[in-house]
Amino acid sequence: MDFAMTAVRSALNGASYVAPRLAGGAAFRLFRKPRGRSRLRPDERPLTDLAEVGEIAVGGGKAVSYRWGTGARPVLLVHGWESRGSRFAPLVSELLDLGLSPVTFDAPGHGDATGETMTIVDLRDIITELDARHGPFEMVVAHSLGVTATFLALREGGVRPGRIVAISGVPDFAYLVDRFCERLGLRARLNAELRRRVERELFPGEEDIWSRFSVPRTVPEAGPASVLVVHDADDGMVDPACSRALADALGDRAELVVTSGLGHRRIIGDPQVTACVRDFVVRGRAARVGRAAGRPDPSPRPAAG
């Protein structure tokens, strides 16, 4: 943990003894807002410049959508927290080569979108709106929090892709809160206060958001026939056990692929993972029933996460 994080941890934990509500409010503000916007990388610009660009009003801002191809066989790519749609550029190129039409976006508070932040419901609404405009999608590829939002869109938005690729998936909203507190080293009292703030300020009137936003508890029976679940063994942000739990919940519809040395973010642009997704597109189904674990073939190169 760097000096800034250590200072934040000490300040919040100290304040929680004398002013728990103020400390909880400060933790909530940190939890709610991305630490910064991911910038467009030079190698992503040529492909991004070729996209058909659109807007979607959602939450407190406007999402920016990007679309390539003829519109035939559309595929949606869903980014996660503190990311952006252009991170899927290597996969976009592969999908175009296969004759598919990729669609992605920057959510509010991310990339080139407006606004300061997004919620999981905002992500659900963006997915649902893009499905109405460009779908039905043949496949959805989602990363991190985008995985949680994708399954929420299946249950609540009527989105019905034939297949899903779930990369480094966050299993539920409660995990995000717990992981945030764990990384900052916050006391249990602050965790409880943060949960109360989330319930009261983000989702007022909800009876049980923690069950509603839990993928393994609420995987729809009428979901996709085939799901590729990919996670890196060295993911320092989301425990690989989360994807194992998702694969277990999906049963024989899922194939679990475990990589190594890629971490949480680099996995979505790794050439071998992209090749694994391409193979899944060509096969049209999970290769092995019973949630078999393995690596893309050949195995990904070791790299810092």
PDB file of C-alpha atoms in Angstrom:
ATOM      1  CA  MET A   1       0.000   0.000   0.000  1.00  0.00           C
ATOM      2  CA  ASP A   2       1.402   3.399  -0.990  1.00  0.00           C
ATOM      3  CA  PHE A   3       1.724   6.423   1.291  1.00  0.00           C
ATOM      4  CA  ALA A   4      -1.523   8.045   0.098  1.00  0.00           C
ATOM      5  CA  MET A   5      -3.547   4.898   0.753  1.00  0.00           C
ATOM      6  CA  THR A   6      -1.949   4.502   4.158  1.00  0.00           C
ATOM      7  CA  ALA A   7      -2.860   8.087   5.033  1.00  0.00           C
ATOM      8  CA  VAL A   8      -6.469   7.562   3.907  1.00  0.00           C
ATOM      9  CA  ARG A   9      -6.737   4.372   5.939  1.00  0.00           C
ATOM     10  CA  SER A  10      -5.381   6.025   9.071  1.00  0.00           C
ATOM     11  CA  ALA A  11      -7.616   9.079   8.704  1.00  0.00           C
ATOM     12  CA  LEU A  12     -10.804   7.089   8.119  1.00  0.00           C
ATOM     13  CA  ASN A  13     -10.166   4.533  10.846  1.00  0.00           C
ATOM     14  CA  GLY A  14      -9.243   7.277  13.307  1.00  0.00           C
ATOM     15  CA  ALA A  15     -12.320   9.347  12.469  1.00  0.00           C
ATOM     16  CA  SER A  16     -14.582   6.312  12.807  1.00  0.00           C
ATOM     17  CA  TYR A  17     -13.982   6.304  16.595  1.00  0.00           C
ATOM     18  CA  VAL A  18     -15.129   9.880  17.165  1.00  0.00           C
ATOM     19  CA  ALA A  19     -17.357  10.636  14.140  1.00  0.00           C
ATOM     20  CA  PRO A  20     -18.467   7.368  12.520  1.00  0.00           C
ATOM     21  CA  ARG A  21     -21.050   9.001  10.273  1.00  0.00           C
ATOM     22  CA  LEU A  22     -18.578  11.525   8.908  1.00  0.00           C
ATOM     23  CA  ALA A  23     -16.021   8.769   8.346  1.00  0.00           C
ATOM     24  CA  GLY A  24     -18.675   6.639   6.658  1.00  0.00           C
ATOM     25  CA  GLY A  25     -19.615   9.529   4.388  1.00  0.00           C
ATOM     26  CA  ALA A  26     -15.992  10.023   3.368  1.00  0.00           C
ATOM     27  CA  ALA A  27     -15.584   6.309   2.663  1.00  0.00           C
ATOM     28  CA  PHE A  28     -18.774   6.356   0.605  1.00  0.00           C
ATOM     29  CA  ARG A  29     -17.529   9.233  -1.545  1.00  0.00           C
ATOM     30  CA  LEU A  30     -14.274   7.374  -2.203  1.00  0.00           C
ATOM     31  CA  PHE A  31     -16.210   4.218  -3.045  1.00  0.00           C
ATOM     32  CA  ARG A  32     -18.588   6.003  -5.417  1.00  0.00           C
ATOM     33  CA  LYS A  33     -16.216   7.939  -7.625  1.00  0.00           C
ATOM     34  CA  PRO A  34     -13.599   6.489  -9.986  1.00  0.00           C
ATOM     35  CA  ARG A  35     -10.067   7.516  -9.058  1.00  0.00           C
ATOM     36  CA  GLY A  36      -9.481   8.764 -12.585  1.00  0.00           C
ATOM     37  CA  ARG A  37     -10.522   8.324 -16.195  1.00  0.00           C
ATOM     38  CA  SER A  38      -8.791   5.769 -18.344  1.00  0.00           C
ATOM     39  CA  ARG A  39      -7.273   7.542 -21.326  1.00  0.00           C
ATOM     40  CA  LEU A  40      -7.372   6.394 -24.918  1.00  0.00           C
ATOM     41  CA  ARG A  41      -4.095   4.670 -25.726  1.00  0.00           C
ATOM     42  CA  PRO A  42      -2.238   5.488 -28.974  1.00  0.00           C
ATOM     43  CA  ASP A  43      -2.629   1.915 -30.264  1.00  0.00           C
ATOM     44  CA  GLU A  44      -6.402   2.075 -29.655  1.00  0.00           C
ATOM     45  CA  ARG A  45      -6.994   5.311 -31.553  1.00  0.00           C
ATOM     46  CA  PRO A  46      -6.918   4.020 -35.171  1.00  0.00           C
ATOM     47  CA  LEU A  47      -9.707   1.524 -34.500  1.00  0.00           C
ATOM     48  CA  THR A  48     -11.700   3.935 -32.329  1.00  0.00           C
ATOM     49  CA  ASP A  49     -11.555   6.560 -35.089  1.00  0.00           C
ATOM     50  CA  LEU A  50     -13.292   4.094 -37.439  1.00  0.00           C
ATOM     51  CA  ALA A  51     -16.265   3.552 -35.108  1.00  0.00           C
ATOM     52  CA  GLU A  52     -19.760   4.917 -35.529  1.00  0.00           C
ATOM     53  CA  VAL A  53     -20.207   6.992 -32.360  1.00  0.00           C
ATOM     54  CA  GLY A  54     -23.484   7.510 -30.484  1.00  0.00           C
ATOM     55  CA  GLU A  55     -24.815   8.737 -27.129  1.00  0.00           C
ATOM     56  CA  ILE A  56     -27.025   7.247 -24.433  1.00  0.00           C
ATOM     57  CA  ALA A  57     -28.523   9.381 -21.660  1.00  0.00           C
ATOM     58  CA  VAL A  58     -28.237   7.474 -18.397  1.00  0.00           C
ATOM     59  CA  GLY A  59     -27.923   8.332 -14.712  1.00  0.00           C
ATOM     60  CA  GLY A  60     -26.219  11.657 -14.247  1.00  0.00           C
ATOM     61  CA  GLY A  61     -24.506  11.798 -17.610  1.00  0.00           C
ATOM     62  CA  LYS A  62     -24.264  10.462 -21.146  1.00  0.00           C
ATOM     63  CA  ALA A  63     -22.596   7.250 -22.183  1.00  0.00           C
ATOM     64  CA  VAL A  64     -20.709   7.168 -25.475  1.00  0.00           C
ATOM     65  CA  SER A  65     -21.249   4.143 -27.715  1.00  0.00           C
ATOM     66  CA  TYR A  66     -18.964   2.777 -30.447  1.00  0.00           C
ATOM     67  CA  ARG A  67     -20.078   0.500 -33.270  1.00  0.00           C
ATOM     68  CA  TRP A  68     -18.192  -1.282 -36.037  1.00  0.00           C
ATOM     69  CA  GLY A  69     -19.129  -3.597 -38.890  1.00  0.00           C
ATOM     70  CA  THR A  70     -22.255  -4.017 -40.975  1.00  0.00           C
ATOM     71  CA  GLY A  71     -24.641  -4.664 -38.108  1.00  0.00           C
ATOM     72  CA  ALA A  72     -24.797  -8.373 -38.854  1.00  0.00           C
ATOM     73  CA  ARG A  73     -24.134 -10.719 -35.923  1.00  0.00           C
ATOM     74  CA  PRO A  74     -23.735  -7.963 -33.294  1.00  0.00           C
ATOM     75  CA  VAL A  75     -21.587  -8.536 -30.202  1.00  0.00           C
ATOM     76  CA  LEU A  76     -21.590  -6.282 -27.123  1.00  0.00           C
ATOM     77  CA  LEU A  77     -18.406  -5.574 -25.133  1.00  0.00           C
ATOM     78  CA  VAL A  78     -18.988  -4.344 -21.552  1.00  0.00           C
ATOM     79  CA  HIS A  79     -16.156  -2.695 -19.598  1.00  0.00           C
ATOM     80  CA  GLY A  80     -15.788  -2.565 -15.829  1.00  0.00           C
ATOM     81  CA  TRP A  81     -14.970   0.023 -13.164  1.00  0.00           C
ATOM     82  CA  GLU A  82     -12.275   2.592 -14.050  1.00  0.00           C
ATOM     83  CA  SER A  83     -11.971   1.229 -17.580  1.00  0.00           C
ATOM     84  CA  ARG A  84     -13.348   2.108 -21.032  1.00  0.00           C
ATOM     85  CA  GLY A  85     -14.615   0.454 -24.188  1.00  0.00           C
ATOM     86  CA  SER A  86     -11.397   0.948 -26.165  1.00  0.00           C
ATOM     87  CA  ARG A  87      -9.615  -1.574 -23.941  1.00  0.00           C
ATOM     88  CA  PHE A  88     -11.365  -4.220 -26.051  1.00  0.00           C
ATOM     89  CA  ALA A  89      -9.614  -3.007 -29.245  1.00  0.00           C
ATOM     90  CA  PRO A  90      -7.687  -6.276 -29.880  1.00  0.00           C
ATOM     91  CA  LEU A  91     -10.902  -8.259 -29.520  1.00  0.00           C
ATOM     92  CA  VAL A  92     -12.812  -5.828 -31.755  1.00  0.00           C
ATOM     93  CA  SER A  93     -10.333  -6.544 -34.561  1.00  0.00           C
ATOM     94  CA  GLU A  94     -10.723 -10.303 -34.094  1.00  0.00           C
ATOM     95  CA  LEU A  95     -14.519 -10.100 -34.126  1.00  0.00           C
ATOM     96  CA  LEU A  96     -14.510  -7.977 -37.291  1.00  0.00           C
ATOM     97  CA  ASP A  97     -12.318 -10.585 -38.984  1.00  0.00           C
ATOM     98  CA  LEU A  98     -14.977 -13.184 -38.113  1.00  0.00           C
ATOM     99  CA  GLY A  99     -17.726 -11.133 -39.748  1.00  0.00           C
ATOM    100  CA  LEU A 100     -19.261  -9.953 -36.478  1.00  0.00           C
ATOM    101  CA  SER A 101     -20.285  -6.381 -35.589  1.00  0.00           C
ATOM    102  CA  PRO A 102     -18.777  -5.274 -32.262  1.00  0.00           C
ATOM    103  CA  VAL A 103     -20.481  -2.634 -30.092  1.00  0.00           C
ATOM    104  CA  THR A 104     -18.999  -1.114 -26.944  1.00  0.00           C
ATOM    105  CA  PHE A 105     -19.275   2.060 -24.875  1.00  0.00           C
ATOM    106  CA  ASP A 106     -17.813   4.349 -22.227  1.00  0.00           C
ATOM    107  CA  ALA A 107     -20.112   4.524 -19.187  1.00  0.00           C
ATOM    108  CA  PRO A 108     -20.696   7.838 -17.320  1.00  0.00           C
ATOM    109  CA  GLY A 109     -17.585   8.898 -15.417  1.00  0.00           C
ATOM    110  CA  HIS A 110     -15.441   6.705 -17.669  1.00  0.00           C
ATOM    111  CA  GLY A 111     -13.519   7.249 -20.887  1.00  0.00           C
ATOM    112  CA  ASP A 112     -15.023   9.976 -23.072  1.00  0.00           C
ATOM    113  CA  ALA A 113     -18.476   9.870 -21.448  1.00  0.00           C
ATOM    114  CA  THR A 114     -19.842  12.738 -19.356  1.00  0.00           C
ATOM    115  CA  GLY A 115     -20.825  12.561 -15.685  1.00  0.00           C
ATOM    116  CA  GLU A 116     -18.750  11.717 -12.647  1.00  0.00           C
ATOM    117  CA  THR A 117     -19.685   8.124 -11.860  1.00  0.00           C
ATOM    118  CA  MET A 118     -21.963   5.194 -12.664  1.00  0.00           C
ATOM    119  CA  THR A 119     -23.935   2.557 -10.802  1.00  0.00           C
ATOM    120  CA  ILE A 120     -24.545  -1.065 -11.662  1.00  0.00           C
ATOM    121  CA  VAL A 121     -28.093  -0.049 -12.631  1.00  0.00           C
ATOM    122  CA  ASP A 122     -26.656   2.509 -15.067  1.00  0.00           C
ATOM    123  CA  LEU A 123     -24.629  -0.266 -16.662  1.00  0.00           C
ATOM    124  CA  ARG A 124     -27.744  -2.443 -16.877  1.00  0.00           C
ATOM    125  CA  ASP A 125     -29.641   0.378 -18.594  1.00  0.00           C
ATOM    126  CA  ILE A 126     -26.836   0.981 -21.104  1.00  0.00           C
ATOM    127  CA  ILE A 127     -26.716  -2.716 -21.984  1.00  0.00           C
ATOM    128  CA  THR A 128     -30.497  -2.818 -22.360  1.00  0.00           C
ATOM    129  CA  GLU A 129     -30.593   0.293 -24.553  1.00  0.00           C
ATOM    130  CA  LEU A 130     -27.782  -0.923 -26.812  1.00  0.00           C
ATOM    131  CA  ASP A 131     -29.579  -4.249 -27.163  1.00  0.00           C
ATOM    132  CA  ALA A 132     -32.704  -2.369 -28.270  1.00  0.00           C
ATOM    133  CA  ARG A 133     -30.710  -0.309 -30.800  1.00  0.00           C
ATOM    134  CA  HIS A 134     -28.314  -2.880 -32.200  1.00  0.00           C
ATOM    135  CA  GLY A 135     -29.386  -6.288 -30.895  1.00  0.00           C
ATOM    136  CA  PRO A 136     -30.359  -8.888 -30.242  1.00  0.00           C
ATOM    137  CA  PHE A 137     -26.718  -9.589 -29.498  1.00  0.00           C
ATOM    138  CA  GLU A 138     -25.237 -12.870 -30.579  1.00  0.00           C
ATOM    139  CA  MET A 139     -22.781 -12.633 -27.681  1.00  0.00           C
ATOM    140  CA  VAL A 140     -21.851 -10.373 -24.782  1.00  0.00           C
ATOM    141  CA  VAL A 141     -18.235 -10.133 -23.608  1.00  0.00           C
ATOM    142  CA  ALA A 142     -17.980  -8.500 -20.171  1.00  0.00           C
ATOM    143  CA  HIS A 143     -15.135  -7.686 -17.797  1.00  0.00           C
ATOM    144  CA  SER A 144     -15.135  -7.223 -14.011  1.00  0.00           C
ATOM    145  CA  LEU A 145     -18.196  -5.261 -12.804  1.00  0.00           C
ATOM    146  CA  GLY A 146     -19.504  -5.515 -16.366  1.00  0.00           C
ATOM    147  CA  VAL A 147     -20.110  -9.226 -15.717  1.00  0.00           C
ATOM    148  CA  THR A 148     -22.407  -8.440 -12.773  1.00  0.00           C
ATOM    149  CA  ALA A 149     -24.270  -5.838 -14.844  1.00  0.00           C
ATOM    150  CA  THR A 150     -24.638  -8.213 -17.794  1.00  0.00           C
ATOM    151  CA  PHE A 151     -26.418 -10.849 -15.740  1.00  0.00           C
ATOM    152  CA  LEU A 152     -28.566  -8.112 -14.198  1.00  0.00           C
ATOM    153  CA  ALA A 153     -29.542  -7.038 -17.733  1.00  0.00           C
ATOM    154  CA  LEU A 154     -30.528 -10.632 -18.501  1.00  0.00           C
ATOM    155  CA  ARG A 155     -32.821 -10.778 -15.476  1.00  0.00           C
ATOM    156  CA  GLU A 156     -34.251  -7.266 -15.522  1.00  0.00           C
ATOM    157  CA  GLY A 157     -33.684  -5.864 -19.006  1.00  0.00           C
ATOM    158  CA  GLY A 158     -34.814  -8.732 -21.202  1.00  0.00           C
ATOM    159  CA  VAL A 159     -31.411  -9.016 -22.902  1.00  0.00           C
ATOM    160  CA  ARG A 160     -31.009 -12.483 -24.440  1.00  0.00           C
ATOM    161  CA  PRO A 161     -27.562 -13.143 -25.948  1.00  0.00           C
ATOM    162  CA  GLY A 162     -26.832 -16.613 -27.227  1.00  0.00           C
ATOM    163  CA  ARG A 163     -23.491 -16.688 -25.422  1.00  0.00           C
ATOM    164  CA  ILE A 164     -21.588 -14.791 -22.757  1.00  0.00           C
ATOM    165  CA  VAL A 165     -17.870 -14.413 -22.061  1.00  0.00           C
ATOM    166  CA  ALA A 166     -17.330 -13.431 -18.420  1.00  0.00           C
ATOM    167  CA  ILE A 167     -13.780 -12.201 -17.774  1.00  0.00           C
ATOM    168  CA  SER A 168     -12.489 -11.523 -14.229  1.00  0.00           C
ATOM    169  CA  GLY A 169     -16.081 -11.255 -13.068  1.00  0.00           C
ATOM    170  CA  VAL A 170     -17.188  -9.563  -9.857  1.00  0.00           C
ATOM    171  CA  PRO A 171     -19.681 -12.002  -8.275  1.00  0.00           C
ATOM    172  CA  ASP A 172     -21.877  -9.488  -6.507  1.00  0.00           C
ATOM    173  CA  PHE A 173     -22.101  -5.949  -5.200  1.00  0.00           C
ATOM    174  CA  ALA A 174     -21.335  -6.965  -1.625  1.00  0.00           C
ATOM    175  CA  TYR A 175     -17.952  -8.250  -2.771  1.00  0.00           C
ATOM    176  CA  LEU A 176     -17.095  -4.782  -4.062  1.00  0.00           C
ATOM    177  CA  VAL A 177     -17.797  -3.209  -0.678  1.00  0.00           C
ATOM    178  CA  ASP A 178     -15.858  -5.844   1.225  1.00  0.00           C
ATOM    179  CA  ARG A 179     -12.905  -5.703  -1.178  1.00  0.00           C
ATOM    180  CA  PHE A 180     -12.819  -1.897  -1.031  1.00  0.00           C
ATOM    181  CA  CYS A 181     -12.682  -1.986   2.770  1.00  0.00           C
ATOM    182  CA  GLU A 182     -10.111  -4.771   2.753  1.00  0.00           C
ATOM    183  CA  ARG A 183      -7.766  -2.930   0.392  1.00  0.00           C
ATOM    184  CA  LEU A 184      -7.957   0.229   2.496  1.00  0.00           C
ATOM    185  CA  GLY A 185      -7.702  -1.703   5.754  1.00  0.00           C
ATOM    186  CA  LEU A 186     -10.935  -0.192   7.106  1.00  0.00           C
ATOM    187  CA  ARG A 187     -12.527  -1.326  10.361  1.00  0.00           C
ATOM    188  CA  ALA A 188     -15.628  -3.531  10.386  1.00  0.00           C
ATOM    189  CA  ARG A 189     -17.611  -0.574  11.724  1.00  0.00           C
ATOM    190  CA  LEU A 190     -16.795   1.424   8.594  1.00  0.00           C
ATOM    191  CA  ASN A 191     -17.748  -1.516   6.387  1.00  0.00           C
ATOM    192  CA  ALA A 192     -21.175  -1.605   8.041  1.00  0.00           C
ATOM    193  CA  GLU A 193     -21.604   2.157   7.694  1.00  0.00           C
ATOM    194  CA  LEU A 194     -20.579   2.021   4.039  1.00  0.00           C
ATOM    195  CA  ARG A 195     -23.168  -0.694   3.379  1.00  0.00           C
ATOM    196  CA  ARG A 196     -25.846   1.453   5.025  1.00  0.00           C
ATOM    197  CA  ARG A 197     -24.861   4.417   2.869  1.00  0.00           C
ATOM    198  CA  VAL A 198     -25.043   2.294  -0.291  1.00  0.00           C
ATOM    199  CA  GLU A 199     -28.501   1.035   0.651  1.00  0.00           C
ATOM    200  CA  ARG A 200     -29.843   4.441   1.648  1.00  0.00           C
ATOM    201  CA  GLU A 201     -28.258   6.720  -0.951  1.00  0.00           C
ATOM    202  CA  LEU A 202     -27.797   4.574  -4.044  1.00  0.00           C
ATOM    203  CA  PHE A 203     -30.783   2.253  -3.822  1.00  0.00           C
ATOM    204  CA  PRO A 204     -33.377   3.773  -1.461  1.00  0.00           C
ATOM    205  CA  GLY A 205     -36.423   1.622  -0.862  1.00  0.00           C
ATOM    206  CA  GLU A 206     -34.773  -1.608  -2.013  1.00  0.00           C
ATOM    207  CA  GLU A 207     -35.478  -4.561   0.267  1.00  0.00           C
ATOM    208  CA  ASP A 208     -32.285  -6.523  -0.381  1.00  0.00           C
ATOM    209  CA  ILE A 209     -29.832  -5.114  -2.898  1.00  0.00           C
ATOM    210  CA  TRP A 210     -27.201  -7.638  -1.862  1.00  0.00           C
ATOM    211  CA  SER A 211     -29.267 -10.551  -3.179  1.00  0.00           C
ATOM    212  CA  ARG A 212     -30.506  -8.608  -6.203  1.00  0.00           C
ATOM    213  CA  PHE A 213     -26.972  -7.834  -7.335  1.00  0.00           C
ATOM    214  CA  SER A 214     -25.512 -11.282  -6.658  1.00  0.00           C
ATOM    215  CA  VAL A 215     -24.832 -13.273  -9.817  1.00  0.00           C
ATOM    216  CA  PRO A 216     -24.369 -16.791  -8.326  1.00  0.00           C
ATOM    217  CA  ARG A 217     -27.594 -16.437  -6.303  1.00  0.00           C
ATOM    218  CA  THR A 218     -29.704 -15.212  -9.191  1.00  0.00           C
ATOM    219  CA  VAL A 219     -28.350 -16.784 -12.398  1.00  0.00           C
ATOM    220  CA  PRO A 220     -31.414 -17.003 -14.648  1.00  0.00           C
ATOM    221  CA  GLU A 221     -32.550 -20.428 -15.773  1.00  0.00           C
ATOM    222  CA  ALA A 222     -33.455 -18.969 -19.171  1.00  0.00           C
ATOM    223  CA  GLY A 223     -30.020 -17.452 -19.652  1.00  0.00           C
ATOM    224  CA  PRO A 224     -27.479 -18.153 -22.385  1.00  0.00           C
ATOM    225  CA  ALA A 225     -26.885 -21.736 -23.453  1.00  0.00           C
ATOM    226  CA  SER A 226     -23.124 -21.327 -23.293  1.00  0.00           C
ATOM    227  CA  VAL A 227     -20.817 -19.230 -21.099  1.00  0.00           C
ATOM    228  CA  LEU A 228     -17.032 -18.925 -21.230  1.00  0.00           C
ATOM    229  CA  VAL A 229     -15.680 -17.900 -17.813  1.00  0.00           C
ATOM    230  CA  VAL A 230     -12.098 -16.584 -17.815  1.00  0.00           C
ATOM    231  CA  HIS A 231     -10.041 -15.518 -14.796  1.00  0.00           C
ATOM    232  CA  ASP A 232      -6.376 -15.083 -14.007  1.00  0.00           C
ATOM    233  CA  ALA A 233      -4.830 -16.956 -11.112  1.00  0.00           C
ATOM    234  CA  ASP A 234      -2.784 -13.855 -10.247  1.00  0.00           C
ATOM    235  CA  ASP A 235      -5.704 -11.405 -10.195  1.00  0.00           C
ATOM    236  CA  GLY A 236      -5.018  -9.078  -7.261  1.00  0.00           C
ATOM    237  CA  MET A 237      -8.375  -7.275  -7.443  1.00  0.00           C
ATOM    238  CA  VAL A 238     -10.970 -10.038  -7.797  1.00  0.00           C
ATOM    239  CA  ASP A 239     -10.342 -13.470  -6.301  1.00  0.00           C
ATOM    240  CA  PRO A 240     -10.314 -16.237  -8.952  1.00  0.00           C
ATOM    241  CA  ALA A 241     -12.644 -18.161  -6.632  1.00  0.00           C
ATOM    242  CA  CYS A 242     -15.349 -15.725  -7.724  1.00  0.00           C
ATOM    243  CA  SER A 243     -15.311 -17.080 -11.263  1.00  0.00           C
ATOM    244  CA  ARG A 244     -15.265 -20.634  -9.994  1.00  0.00           C
ATOM    245  CA  ALA A 245     -18.436 -19.843  -8.028  1.00  0.00           C
ATOM    246  CA  LEU A 246     -20.031 -18.368 -11.158  1.00  0.00           C
ATOM    247  CA  ALA A 247     -19.114 -21.441 -13.186  1.00  0.00           C
ATOM    248  CA  ASP A 248     -20.581 -23.666 -10.470  1.00  0.00           C
ATOM    249  CA  ALA A 249     -23.822 -21.662 -10.503  1.00  0.00           C
ATOM    250  CA  LEU A 250     -24.075 -21.988 -14.297  1.00  0.00           C
ATOM    251  CA  GLY A 251     -23.526 -25.724 -14.236  1.00  0.00           C
ATOM    252  CA  ASP A 252     -22.985 -27.488 -17.552  1.00  0.00           C
ATOM    253  CA  ARG A 253     -23.529 -24.272 -19.506  1.00  0.00           C
ATOM    254  CA  ALA A 254     -20.095 -23.012 -18.435  1.00  0.00           C
ATOM    255  CA  GLU A 255     -16.495 -23.598 -19.373  1.00  0.00           C
ATOM    256  CA  LEU A 256     -13.918 -22.204 -16.936  1.00  0.00           C
ATOM    257  CA  VAL A 257     -10.505 -21.149 -18.269  1.00  0.00           C
ATOM    258  CA  VAL A 258      -7.818 -20.089 -15.785  1.00  0.00           C
ATOM    259  CA  THR A 259      -4.810 -18.099 -16.993  1.00  0.00           C
ATOM    260  CA  SER A 260      -1.720 -16.988 -15.089  1.00  0.00           C
ATOM    261  CA  GLY A 261       0.481 -13.906 -14.924  1.00  0.00           C
ATOM    262  CA  LEU A 262      -2.031 -11.485 -16.475  1.00  0.00           C
ATOM    263  CA  GLY A 263      -3.648  -9.866 -13.440  1.00  0.00           C
ATOM    264  CA  HIS A 264      -7.038  -8.163 -13.487  1.00  0.00           C
ATOM    265  CA  ARG A 265      -6.796  -5.649 -16.329  1.00  0.00           C
ATOM    266  CA  ARG A 266      -4.281  -6.880 -18.880  1.00  0.00           C
ATOM    267  CA  ILE A 267      -6.254 -10.072 -19.367  1.00  0.00           C
ATOM    268  CA  ILE A 268      -8.828  -8.434 -21.658  1.00  0.00           C
ATOM    269  CA  GLY A 269      -6.199  -7.393 -24.219  1.00  0.00           C
ATOM    270  CA  ASP A 270      -3.945 -10.431 -24.015  1.00  0.00           C
ATOM    271  CA  PRO A 271      -3.484 -12.099 -27.442  1.00  0.00           C
ATOM    272  CA  GLN A 272      -3.997 -15.622 -26.141  1.00  0.00           C
ATOM    273  CA  VAL A 273      -7.147 -14.714 -24.252  1.00  0.00           C
ATOM    274  CA  THR A 274      -8.424 -12.974 -27.378  1.00  0.00           C
ATOM    275  CA  ALA A 275      -7.675 -16.169 -29.304  1.00  0.00           C
ATOM    276  CA  CYS A 276      -9.565 -18.146 -26.667  1.00  0.00           C
ATOM    277  CA  VAL A 277     -12.621 -15.918 -27.154  1.00  0.00           C
ATOM    278  CA  ARG A 278     -12.292 -16.252 -30.927  1.00  0.00           C
ATOM    279  CA  ASP A 279     -12.272 -20.035 -30.568  1.00  0.00           C
ATOM    280  CA  PHE A 280     -15.410 -19.794 -28.426  1.00  0.00           C
ATOM    281  CA  VAL A 281     -17.106 -17.781 -31.196  1.00  0.00           C
ATOM    282  CA  VAL A 282     -16.169 -20.370 -33.804  1.00  0.00           C
ATOM    283  CA  ARG A 283     -17.271 -23.304 -31.633  1.00  0.00           C
ATOM    284  CA  GLY A 284     -20.502 -21.601 -30.626  1.00  0.00           C
ATOM    285  CA  ARG A 285     -20.646 -23.426 -27.309  1.00  0.00           C
ATOM    286  CA  ALA A 286     -18.610 -24.343 -24.240  1.00  0.00           C
ATOM    287  CA  ALA A 287     -16.025 -26.908 -25.268  1.00  0.00           C
ATOM    288  CA  ARG A 288     -16.232 -29.017 -22.120  1.00  0.00           C
ATOM    289  CA  VAL A 289     -19.175 -29.640 -19.846  1.00  0.00           C
ATOM    290  CA  GLY A 290     -18.701 -29.762 -16.098  1.00  0.00           C
ATOM    291  CA  ARG A 291     -16.795 -26.445 -15.877  1.00  0.00           C
ATOM    292  CA  ALA A 292     -13.427 -27.822 -16.894  1.00  0.00           C
ATOM    293  CA  ALA A 293     -10.487 -25.659 -15.881  1.00  0.00           C
ATOM    294  CA  GLY A 294      -7.498 -25.011 -18.063  1.00  0.00           C
ATOM    295  CA  ARG A 295      -5.538 -22.396 -19.996  1.00  0.00           C
ATOM    296  CA  PRO A 296      -5.941 -20.939 -23.442  1.00  0.00           C
ATOM    297  CA  ASP A 297      -3.860 -23.004 -25.806  1.00  0.00           C
ATOM    298  CA  PRO A 298      -1.072 -21.990 -26.023  1.00  0.00           C
ATOM    299  CA  SER A 299      -0.795 -20.623 -22.496  1.00  0.00           C
ATOM    300  CA  PRO A 300      -0.607 -16.841 -22.045  1.00  0.00           C
ATOM    301  CA  ARG A 301       2.767 -15.307 -21.555  1.00  0.00           C
ATOM    302  CA  PRO A 302       3.662 -14.425 -17.949  1.00  0.00           C
ATOM    303  CA  ALA A 303       3.208 -10.703 -17.427  1.00  0.00           C
ATOM    304  CA  ALA A 304       2.742  -8.259 -14.613  1.00  0.00           C
ATOM    305  CA  GLY A 305      -0.915  -7.806 -13.677  1.00  0.00           C
TER     306      GLY A 305
END
